[in-house]
Tab-separated table of C-alpha atoms in Angstrom:
chain	number	residue	atom	x	y	z
A	1308	PHE	CA	106.420	99.055	106.423
A	1309	ALA	CA	105.043	102.587	106.320
A	1310	PRO	CA	101.476	104.012	105.129
A	1311	GLU	CA	103.138	105.312	102.229
A	1312	ASP	CA	103.971	101.871	101.016
A	1313	VAL	CA	100.681	101.097	99.665
A	1314	GLN	CA	102.146	103.167	96.532
A	1315	LEU	CA	104.248	100.258	95.759
A	1316	VAL	CA	100.797	98.822	94.824
A	1317	ALA	CA	98.931	101.903	93.526
A	1318	GLY	CA	101.405	104.246	92.592
A	1319	PRO	CA	103.329	104.616	89.506
A	1320	PRO	CA	105.839	102.146	88.092
A	1321	ALA	CA	109.031	104.087	89.184
A	1322	LEU	CA	108.656	103.650	92.696
A	1323	ARG	CA	108.309	100.098	92.158
A	1324	ARG	CA	111.388	99.915	90.312
A	1325	ARG	CA	113.234	101.975	93.170
A	1326	TYR	CA	112.213	99.408	95.617
A	1327	LEU	CA	113.244	96.875	93.837
A	1328	ASP	CA	116.611	98.646	92.984
A	1329	MET	CA	116.870	99.621	96.886
A	1330	THR	CA	116.032	96.393	97.751
A	1331	ILE	CA	118.706	94.559	95.736
A	1332	SER	CA	121.329	96.808	96.502
A	1333	GLN	CA	121.550	95.930	100.050
A	1334	VAL	CA	122.370	92.501	99.270
A	1335	ASP	CA	123.982	92.828	96.038
A	1336	ARG	CA	127.039	95.275	95.756
A	1337	ARG	CA	127.616	94.604	91.848
A	1338	TYR	CA	123.915	95.452	91.643
A	1339	LEU	CA	124.500	98.716	92.534
A	1340	ARG	CA	127.339	99.343	90.388
A	1341	GLU	CA	125.416	98.027	87.393
A	1342	LEU	CA	122.600	100.122	88.484
A	1343	GLN	CA	124.605	103.071	88.540
A	1344	ARG	CA	126.775	102.437	85.402
A	1345	TYR	CA	122.793	101.971	83.497
A	1346	GLN	CA	121.933	105.215	84.417
A	1347	ARG	CA	125.148	107.231	83.019
A	1348	VAL	CA	124.776	105.225	80.007
A	1349	LEU	CA	121.286	105.761	79.454
A	1350	LEU	CA	121.626	109.633	79.776
A	1351	GLN	CA	124.673	109.006	77.143
A	1352	ARG	CA	122.386	107.275	74.737
A	1353	ASN	CA	119.052	109.170	75.148
A	1354	HIS	CA	121.358	112.638	74.481
A	1355	LEU	CA	123.097	110.960	71.203
A	1356	LEU	CA	119.440	109.785	70.294
A	1357	ARG	CA	118.269	113.296	70.397
A	1358	ARG	CA	121.168	114.446	68.018
A	1359	VAL	CA	120.759	111.736	65.698
A	1360	SER	CA	117.413	112.743	65.122
A	1361	GLU	CA	117.986	116.100	64.821
A	1362	GLY	CA	120.844	114.959	62.134
A	1363	SER	CA	123.860	116.515	64.161
A	1364	ALA	CA	125.288	112.517	64.495
A	1365	GLN	CA	125.295	109.361	62.912
A	1366	THR	CA	123.514	106.116	63.721
A	1367	THR	CA	126.423	104.095	63.983
A	1368	GLU	CA	127.617	106.111	67.116
A	1369	LEU	CA	124.934	104.525	68.916
A	1370	GLU	CA	126.637	101.084	68.737
A	1371	TYR	CA	129.094	101.543	71.298
A	1372	TRP	CA	126.476	102.576	73.578
A	1373	ASP	CA	123.829	100.157	72.909
A	1374	GLN	CA	126.668	97.281	73.833
A	1375	GLU	CA	127.167	98.877	77.216
A	1376	LEU	CA	123.013	99.346	77.968
A	1377	ALA	CA	122.380	95.893	77.001
A	1378	GLN	CA	125.567	94.588	79.002
A	1379	SER	CA	124.290	96.517	82.340
A	1380	GLY	CA	120.840	96.330	81.215
A	1381	ALA	CA	120.953	92.522	81.389
A	1382	ALA	CA	122.532	92.561	84.895
A	1383	ILE	CA	119.810	94.560	86.315
A	1384	ILE	CA	117.105	92.411	84.473
A	1385	VAL	CA	118.621	89.107	85.811
A	1386	ARG	CA	118.982	89.764	89.432
A	1387	ARG	CA	115.986	91.684	89.438
A	1388	ARG	CA	114.181	88.191	88.232
A	1389	GLY	CA	116.178	86.606	91.023
A	1390	ALA	CA	114.633	88.491	93.534
A	1391	VAL	CA	111.336	88.743	92.663
A	1392	ALA	CA	111.671	84.902	92.248
A	1393	VAL	CA	112.155	85.036	96.089
A	1394	LEU	CA	110.037	87.556	97.081
A	1395	ALA	CA	106.917	86.399	94.854
A	1396	PRO	CA	105.997	83.533	96.446
A	1397	GLN	CA	107.385	84.899	100.435
A	1398	ALA	CA	104.535	87.841	99.511
A	1399	ALA	CA	101.801	85.556	98.716
A	1400	ALA	CA	102.516	83.184	101.589
A	1401	ALA	CA	102.314	86.162	103.548
A	1402	HIS	CA	99.060	87.340	102.234
A	1403	GLN	CA	97.453	84.097	102.483
A	1404	ARG	CA	98.344	84.796	106.470
A	1405	LEU	CA	97.179	87.917	106.522
A	1406	THR	CA	93.875	87.143	104.628
A	1407	GLY	CA	93.142	83.783	106.119
A	1408	GLY	CA	93.303	82.770	102.646
A	1409	ALA	CA	90.750	83.954	101.335
A	1410	GLU	CA	92.586	85.983	98.392
A	1411	GLN	CA	95.331	84.997	96.390
A	1412	LEU	CA	98.156	87.568	95.624
A	1413	SER	CA	100.747	87.158	92.216
A	1414	ILE	CA	103.835	89.385	91.718
A	1415	THR	CA	105.106	89.116	88.590
A	1416	TYR	CA	108.273	91.189	87.226
A	1417	HIS	CA	106.817	92.824	83.496
A	1418	GLU	CA	109.749	93.646	81.391
A	1419	ALA	CA	107.552	95.165	78.748
A	1420	TRP	CA	109.349	93.736	75.934
A	1421	GLU	CA	109.301	90.843	73.708
A	1422	GLN	CA	112.541	88.777	74.384
A	1423	PRO	CA	113.320	86.649	71.323
A	1424	GLU	CA	114.608	82.874	71.783
A	1425	ALA	CA	118.591	83.475	72.518
A	1426	ALA	CA	121.479	80.802	71.856
A	1427	ALA	CA	122.970	79.611	74.374
A	1428	SER	CA	125.610	82.129	75.884
A	1429	GLU	CA	128.679	81.371	77.867
A	1430	ARG	CA	127.934	83.731	80.155
A	1431	GLY	CA	124.801	82.088	80.836
A	1432	GLU	CA	121.390	83.887	81.253
A	1433	GLU	CA	122.951	87.443	81.509
A	1434	GLY	CA	124.634	87.025	78.529
A	1435	ALA	CA	121.786	85.880	76.347
A	1436	VAL	CA	119.515	88.637	78.389
A	1437	ALA	CA	122.468	90.975	76.953
A	1438	ALA	CA	122.202	89.742	73.181
A	1439	ALA	CA	118.416	89.692	73.227
A	1440	LEU	CA	118.478	93.302	74.241
A	1441	ARG	CA	120.879	94.571	71.776
A	1442	ALA	CA	119.341	92.965	69.031
A	1443	ALA	CA	115.854	94.556	70.552
A	1444	LEU	CA	117.609	98.103	70.829
A	1445	ALA	CA	118.279	97.496	66.916
A	1446	ALA	CA	115.200	96.980	65.899
A	1447	ALA	CA	113.360	99.690	68.295
A	1448	LEU	CA	115.823	102.550	66.719
A	1449	PRO	CA	113.245	103.768	64.614
A	1450	ARG	CA	110.737	104.153	67.116
A	1451	GLU	CA	113.181	105.500	69.528
A	1452	LEU	CA	114.572	108.297	66.905
A	1453	GLY	CA	111.055	109.930	67.000
A	1454	ALA	CA	110.828	109.650	70.709
A	1455	GLY	CA	114.047	110.960	71.348
A	1456	VAL	CA	114.673	108.472	74.364
A	1457	SER	CA	115.432	104.746	75.135
A	1458	LEU	CA	112.298	102.925	74.968
A	1459	LEU	CA	113.897	99.521	75.884
A	1460	GLY	CA	115.234	98.235	79.216
A	1461	PRO	CA	115.024	98.205	82.508
A	1462	HIS	CA	113.894	101.578	83.296
A	1463	ARG	CA	110.793	101.037	81.599
A	1464	HIS	CA	109.904	97.523	83.851
A	1465	ASP	CA	107.183	96.995	86.549
A	1466	LEU	CA	106.056	94.607	88.917
A	1467	LEU	CA	102.416	93.957	88.748
A	1468	PHE	CA	100.077	92.740	91.232
A	1469	THR	CA	96.962	90.604	90.635
A	1470	LEU	CA	94.618	89.541	93.209
A	1471	ASP	CA	92.422	86.638	91.906
A	1472	GLY	CA	93.626	87.161	88.803
A	1473	ARG	CA	92.899	90.939	88.883
A	1474	PRO	CA	94.846	94.043	88.618
A	1475	LEU	CA	95.174	95.283	92.437
A	1476	ALA	CA	95.946	98.890	91.408
A	1477	THR	CA	92.774	99.582	89.364
A	1478	SER	CA	90.346	97.026	90.969
A	1479	GLY	CA	91.535	96.448	94.650
A	1480	SER	CA	90.540	98.463	97.551
A	1481	ARG	CA	92.534	100.420	99.968
A	1482	GLY	CA	92.489	97.911	102.641
A	1483	GLN	CA	93.378	95.320	99.866
A	1484	GLN	CA	96.163	97.187	98.403
A	1485	ARG	CA	97.398	98.000	102.008
A	1486	THR	CA	97.624	94.325	102.762
A	1487	ALA	CA	99.534	93.301	99.554
A	1488	ALA	CA	102.016	96.121	99.967
A	1489	LEU	CA	102.381	94.554	103.901
A	1490	ALA	CA	102.867	91.143	102.329
A	1491	LEU	CA	105.545	92.636	100.010
A	1492	LYS	CA	107.603	94.166	103.011
A	1493	LEU	CA	107.275	90.922	105.097
A	1494	ALA	CA	108.621	89.205	102.123
A	1495	GLU	CA	111.498	91.352	102.430
A	1496	VAL	CA	112.035	90.322	105.769
A	1497	GLN	CA	112.590	87.013	104.689
A	1498	PHE	CA	114.849	87.773	101.158
A	1499	LEU	CA	117.184	89.702	103.479
A	1500	GLU	CA	117.368	86.891	105.816
A	1501	LEU	CA	118.115	84.532	103.089
A	1502	SER	CA	120.770	86.985	101.344
A	1503	THR	CA	122.682	88.157	104.562
A	1504	VAL	CA	122.047	85.151	107.208
A	1505	GLU	CA	120.854	87.737	109.583
A	1506	ARG	CA	117.245	88.782	110.899
A	1507	PRO	CA	116.196	92.378	110.340
A	1508	LEU	CA	114.511	94.573	113.089
A	1509	VAL	CA	110.817	94.902	111.631
A	1510	LEU	CA	109.116	98.428	111.869
A	1511	LEU	CA	105.461	98.401	111.188
A	1512	ASP	CA	104.308	102.139	110.996
A	1513	ASP	CA	100.474	102.596	111.770
A	1514	VAL	CA	100.205	99.089	110.305
A	1515	LEU	CA	96.452	98.703	111.303
A	1516	SER	CA	94.776	101.647	109.783
A	1517	GLU	CA	92.355	100.805	106.879
A	1518	LEU	CA	91.767	97.336	107.684
A	1519	ASP	CA	89.262	95.684	108.610
A	1520	ARG	CA	88.781	93.698	112.432
A	1521	THR	CA	89.921	90.511	110.717
A	1522	ARG	CA	92.914	91.697	108.722
A	1523	ARG	CA	93.927	93.445	111.882
A	1524	ARG	CA	94.168	90.201	114.030
A	1525	GLN	CA	95.950	88.302	111.303
A	1526	VAL	CA	98.544	91.072	111.458
A	1527	LEU	CA	98.972	91.059	114.804
A	1528	GLU	CA	99.436	87.100	115.220
A	1529	LEU	CA	102.113	87.396	112.097
A	1530	ALA	CA	103.541	90.477	114.009
A	1531	SER	CA	103.986	88.133	117.220
A	1532	SER	CA	105.683	85.580	115.231
A	1533	LEU	CA	108.625	87.633	114.302
A	1534	GLU	CA	111.560	87.774	116.674
A	1535	GLN	CA	111.490	91.397	117.026
A	1536	ALA	CA	109.026	93.747	115.622
A	1537	PHE	CA	107.980	97.634	116.348
A	1538	LEU	CA	104.738	98.601	115.424
A	1539	THR	CA	103.257	101.979	115.954
A	1540	VAL	CA	99.489	102.649	116.321
A	1541	SER	CA	97.155	105.776	116.682
A	1542	ASP	CA	94.316	104.108	118.528
A	1543	LEU	CA	95.356	101.489	121.346
A	1544	GLU	CA	91.416	100.541	121.345
A	1545	ALA	CA	92.598	98.331	117.974
A	1546	VAL	CA	94.586	96.385	119.638
A	1547	PRO	CA	93.674	93.354	121.298
A	1548	GLN	CA	94.660	92.687	125.167
A	1549	PRO	CA	96.057	89.587	124.452
A	1550	PHE	CA	98.589	91.139	122.365
A	1551	LEU	CA	99.424	94.075	124.675
A	1552	ALA	CA	99.888	91.572	127.449
A	1553	SER	CA	103.015	90.279	125.204
A	1554	ALA	CA	104.521	93.363	124.151
A	1555	THR	CA	106.016	96.272	125.912
A	1556	VAL	CA	104.103	99.108	125.242
A	1557	LEU	CA	105.118	102.796	125.249
A	1558	GLN	CA	104.186	106.163	124.113
A	1559	VAL	CA	105.374	109.617	123.131
A	1560	GLU	CA	104.826	112.415	125.631
A	1561	ALA	CA	106.333	115.741	125.447
A	1562	GLY	CA	109.021	114.424	122.621
A	1563	ALA	CA	110.099	111.503	124.701
A	1564	LEU	CA	109.414	107.769	124.923
A	1565	LYS	CA	107.971	106.061	128.097
A	1566	PRO	CA	106.264	103.224	129.359
A	1567	LEU	CA	102.611	103.281	129.221
A	1568	ALA	CA	100.860	102.416	132.179
A	1569	ALA	CA	98.369	99.239	132.041
A	1570	ARG	CA	94.837	99.246	130.855
A	1571	PRO	CA	92.668	98.217	133.555
A	1572	GLN	CA	91.023	95.165	132.619
A	1573	PRO	CA	87.336	95.041	131.888
A	1574	PRO	CA	85.187	93.342	134.885
């Protein structure tokens, strides 16, 4: 976790898509290949849409690129759905611990298109999504020609955060947004463990800033339950003595890490 991760909640959709892409690509090589393929296809299709709009190409030339976009897009969508199905409940559980159950976090994958009911496909969910996306692209062609870009596909999708049913990006406080972002990053730890059977090292940079005393305590208790975690703080006074007593405390001095002398105990 880093302070700028609050933008995963409050920032633009592109940041959340990039987060999903990076998280899934760490454990799924096919996802990375399909993502790279999708980006190439999207570039070519957008170029062709502009040519068709200008009258220098025929709409029939889009058929190949529609098929390619639908196939790669479906692979991405299905894997994102699967990842969010793991991340969302883990994030909600972490958020419950961080807030003492005072608030309910919900994370959903918003696809920004109405997927029609598709017939069962031999390729399962991925094939059904590809067929539905291909049909949706055909229906959206007039709008896409007017816009000159592809309006449907995973490049338009988003992660939606709600807190007690309200959109967190617009109605949440900075501390609430920060807590939700931290919950997501902690859920990522669980996701990586489940996917790789390895325990990742957890880095929490300036994690206590902008949190009230109760949430600071909850964060530290949760960090204590991790197998190994590194925390950075700008104010050591914000960290209770019992937590410090169970941790190795280092300070940066002249560009080097050095053990910090123990704080004197209050009389």
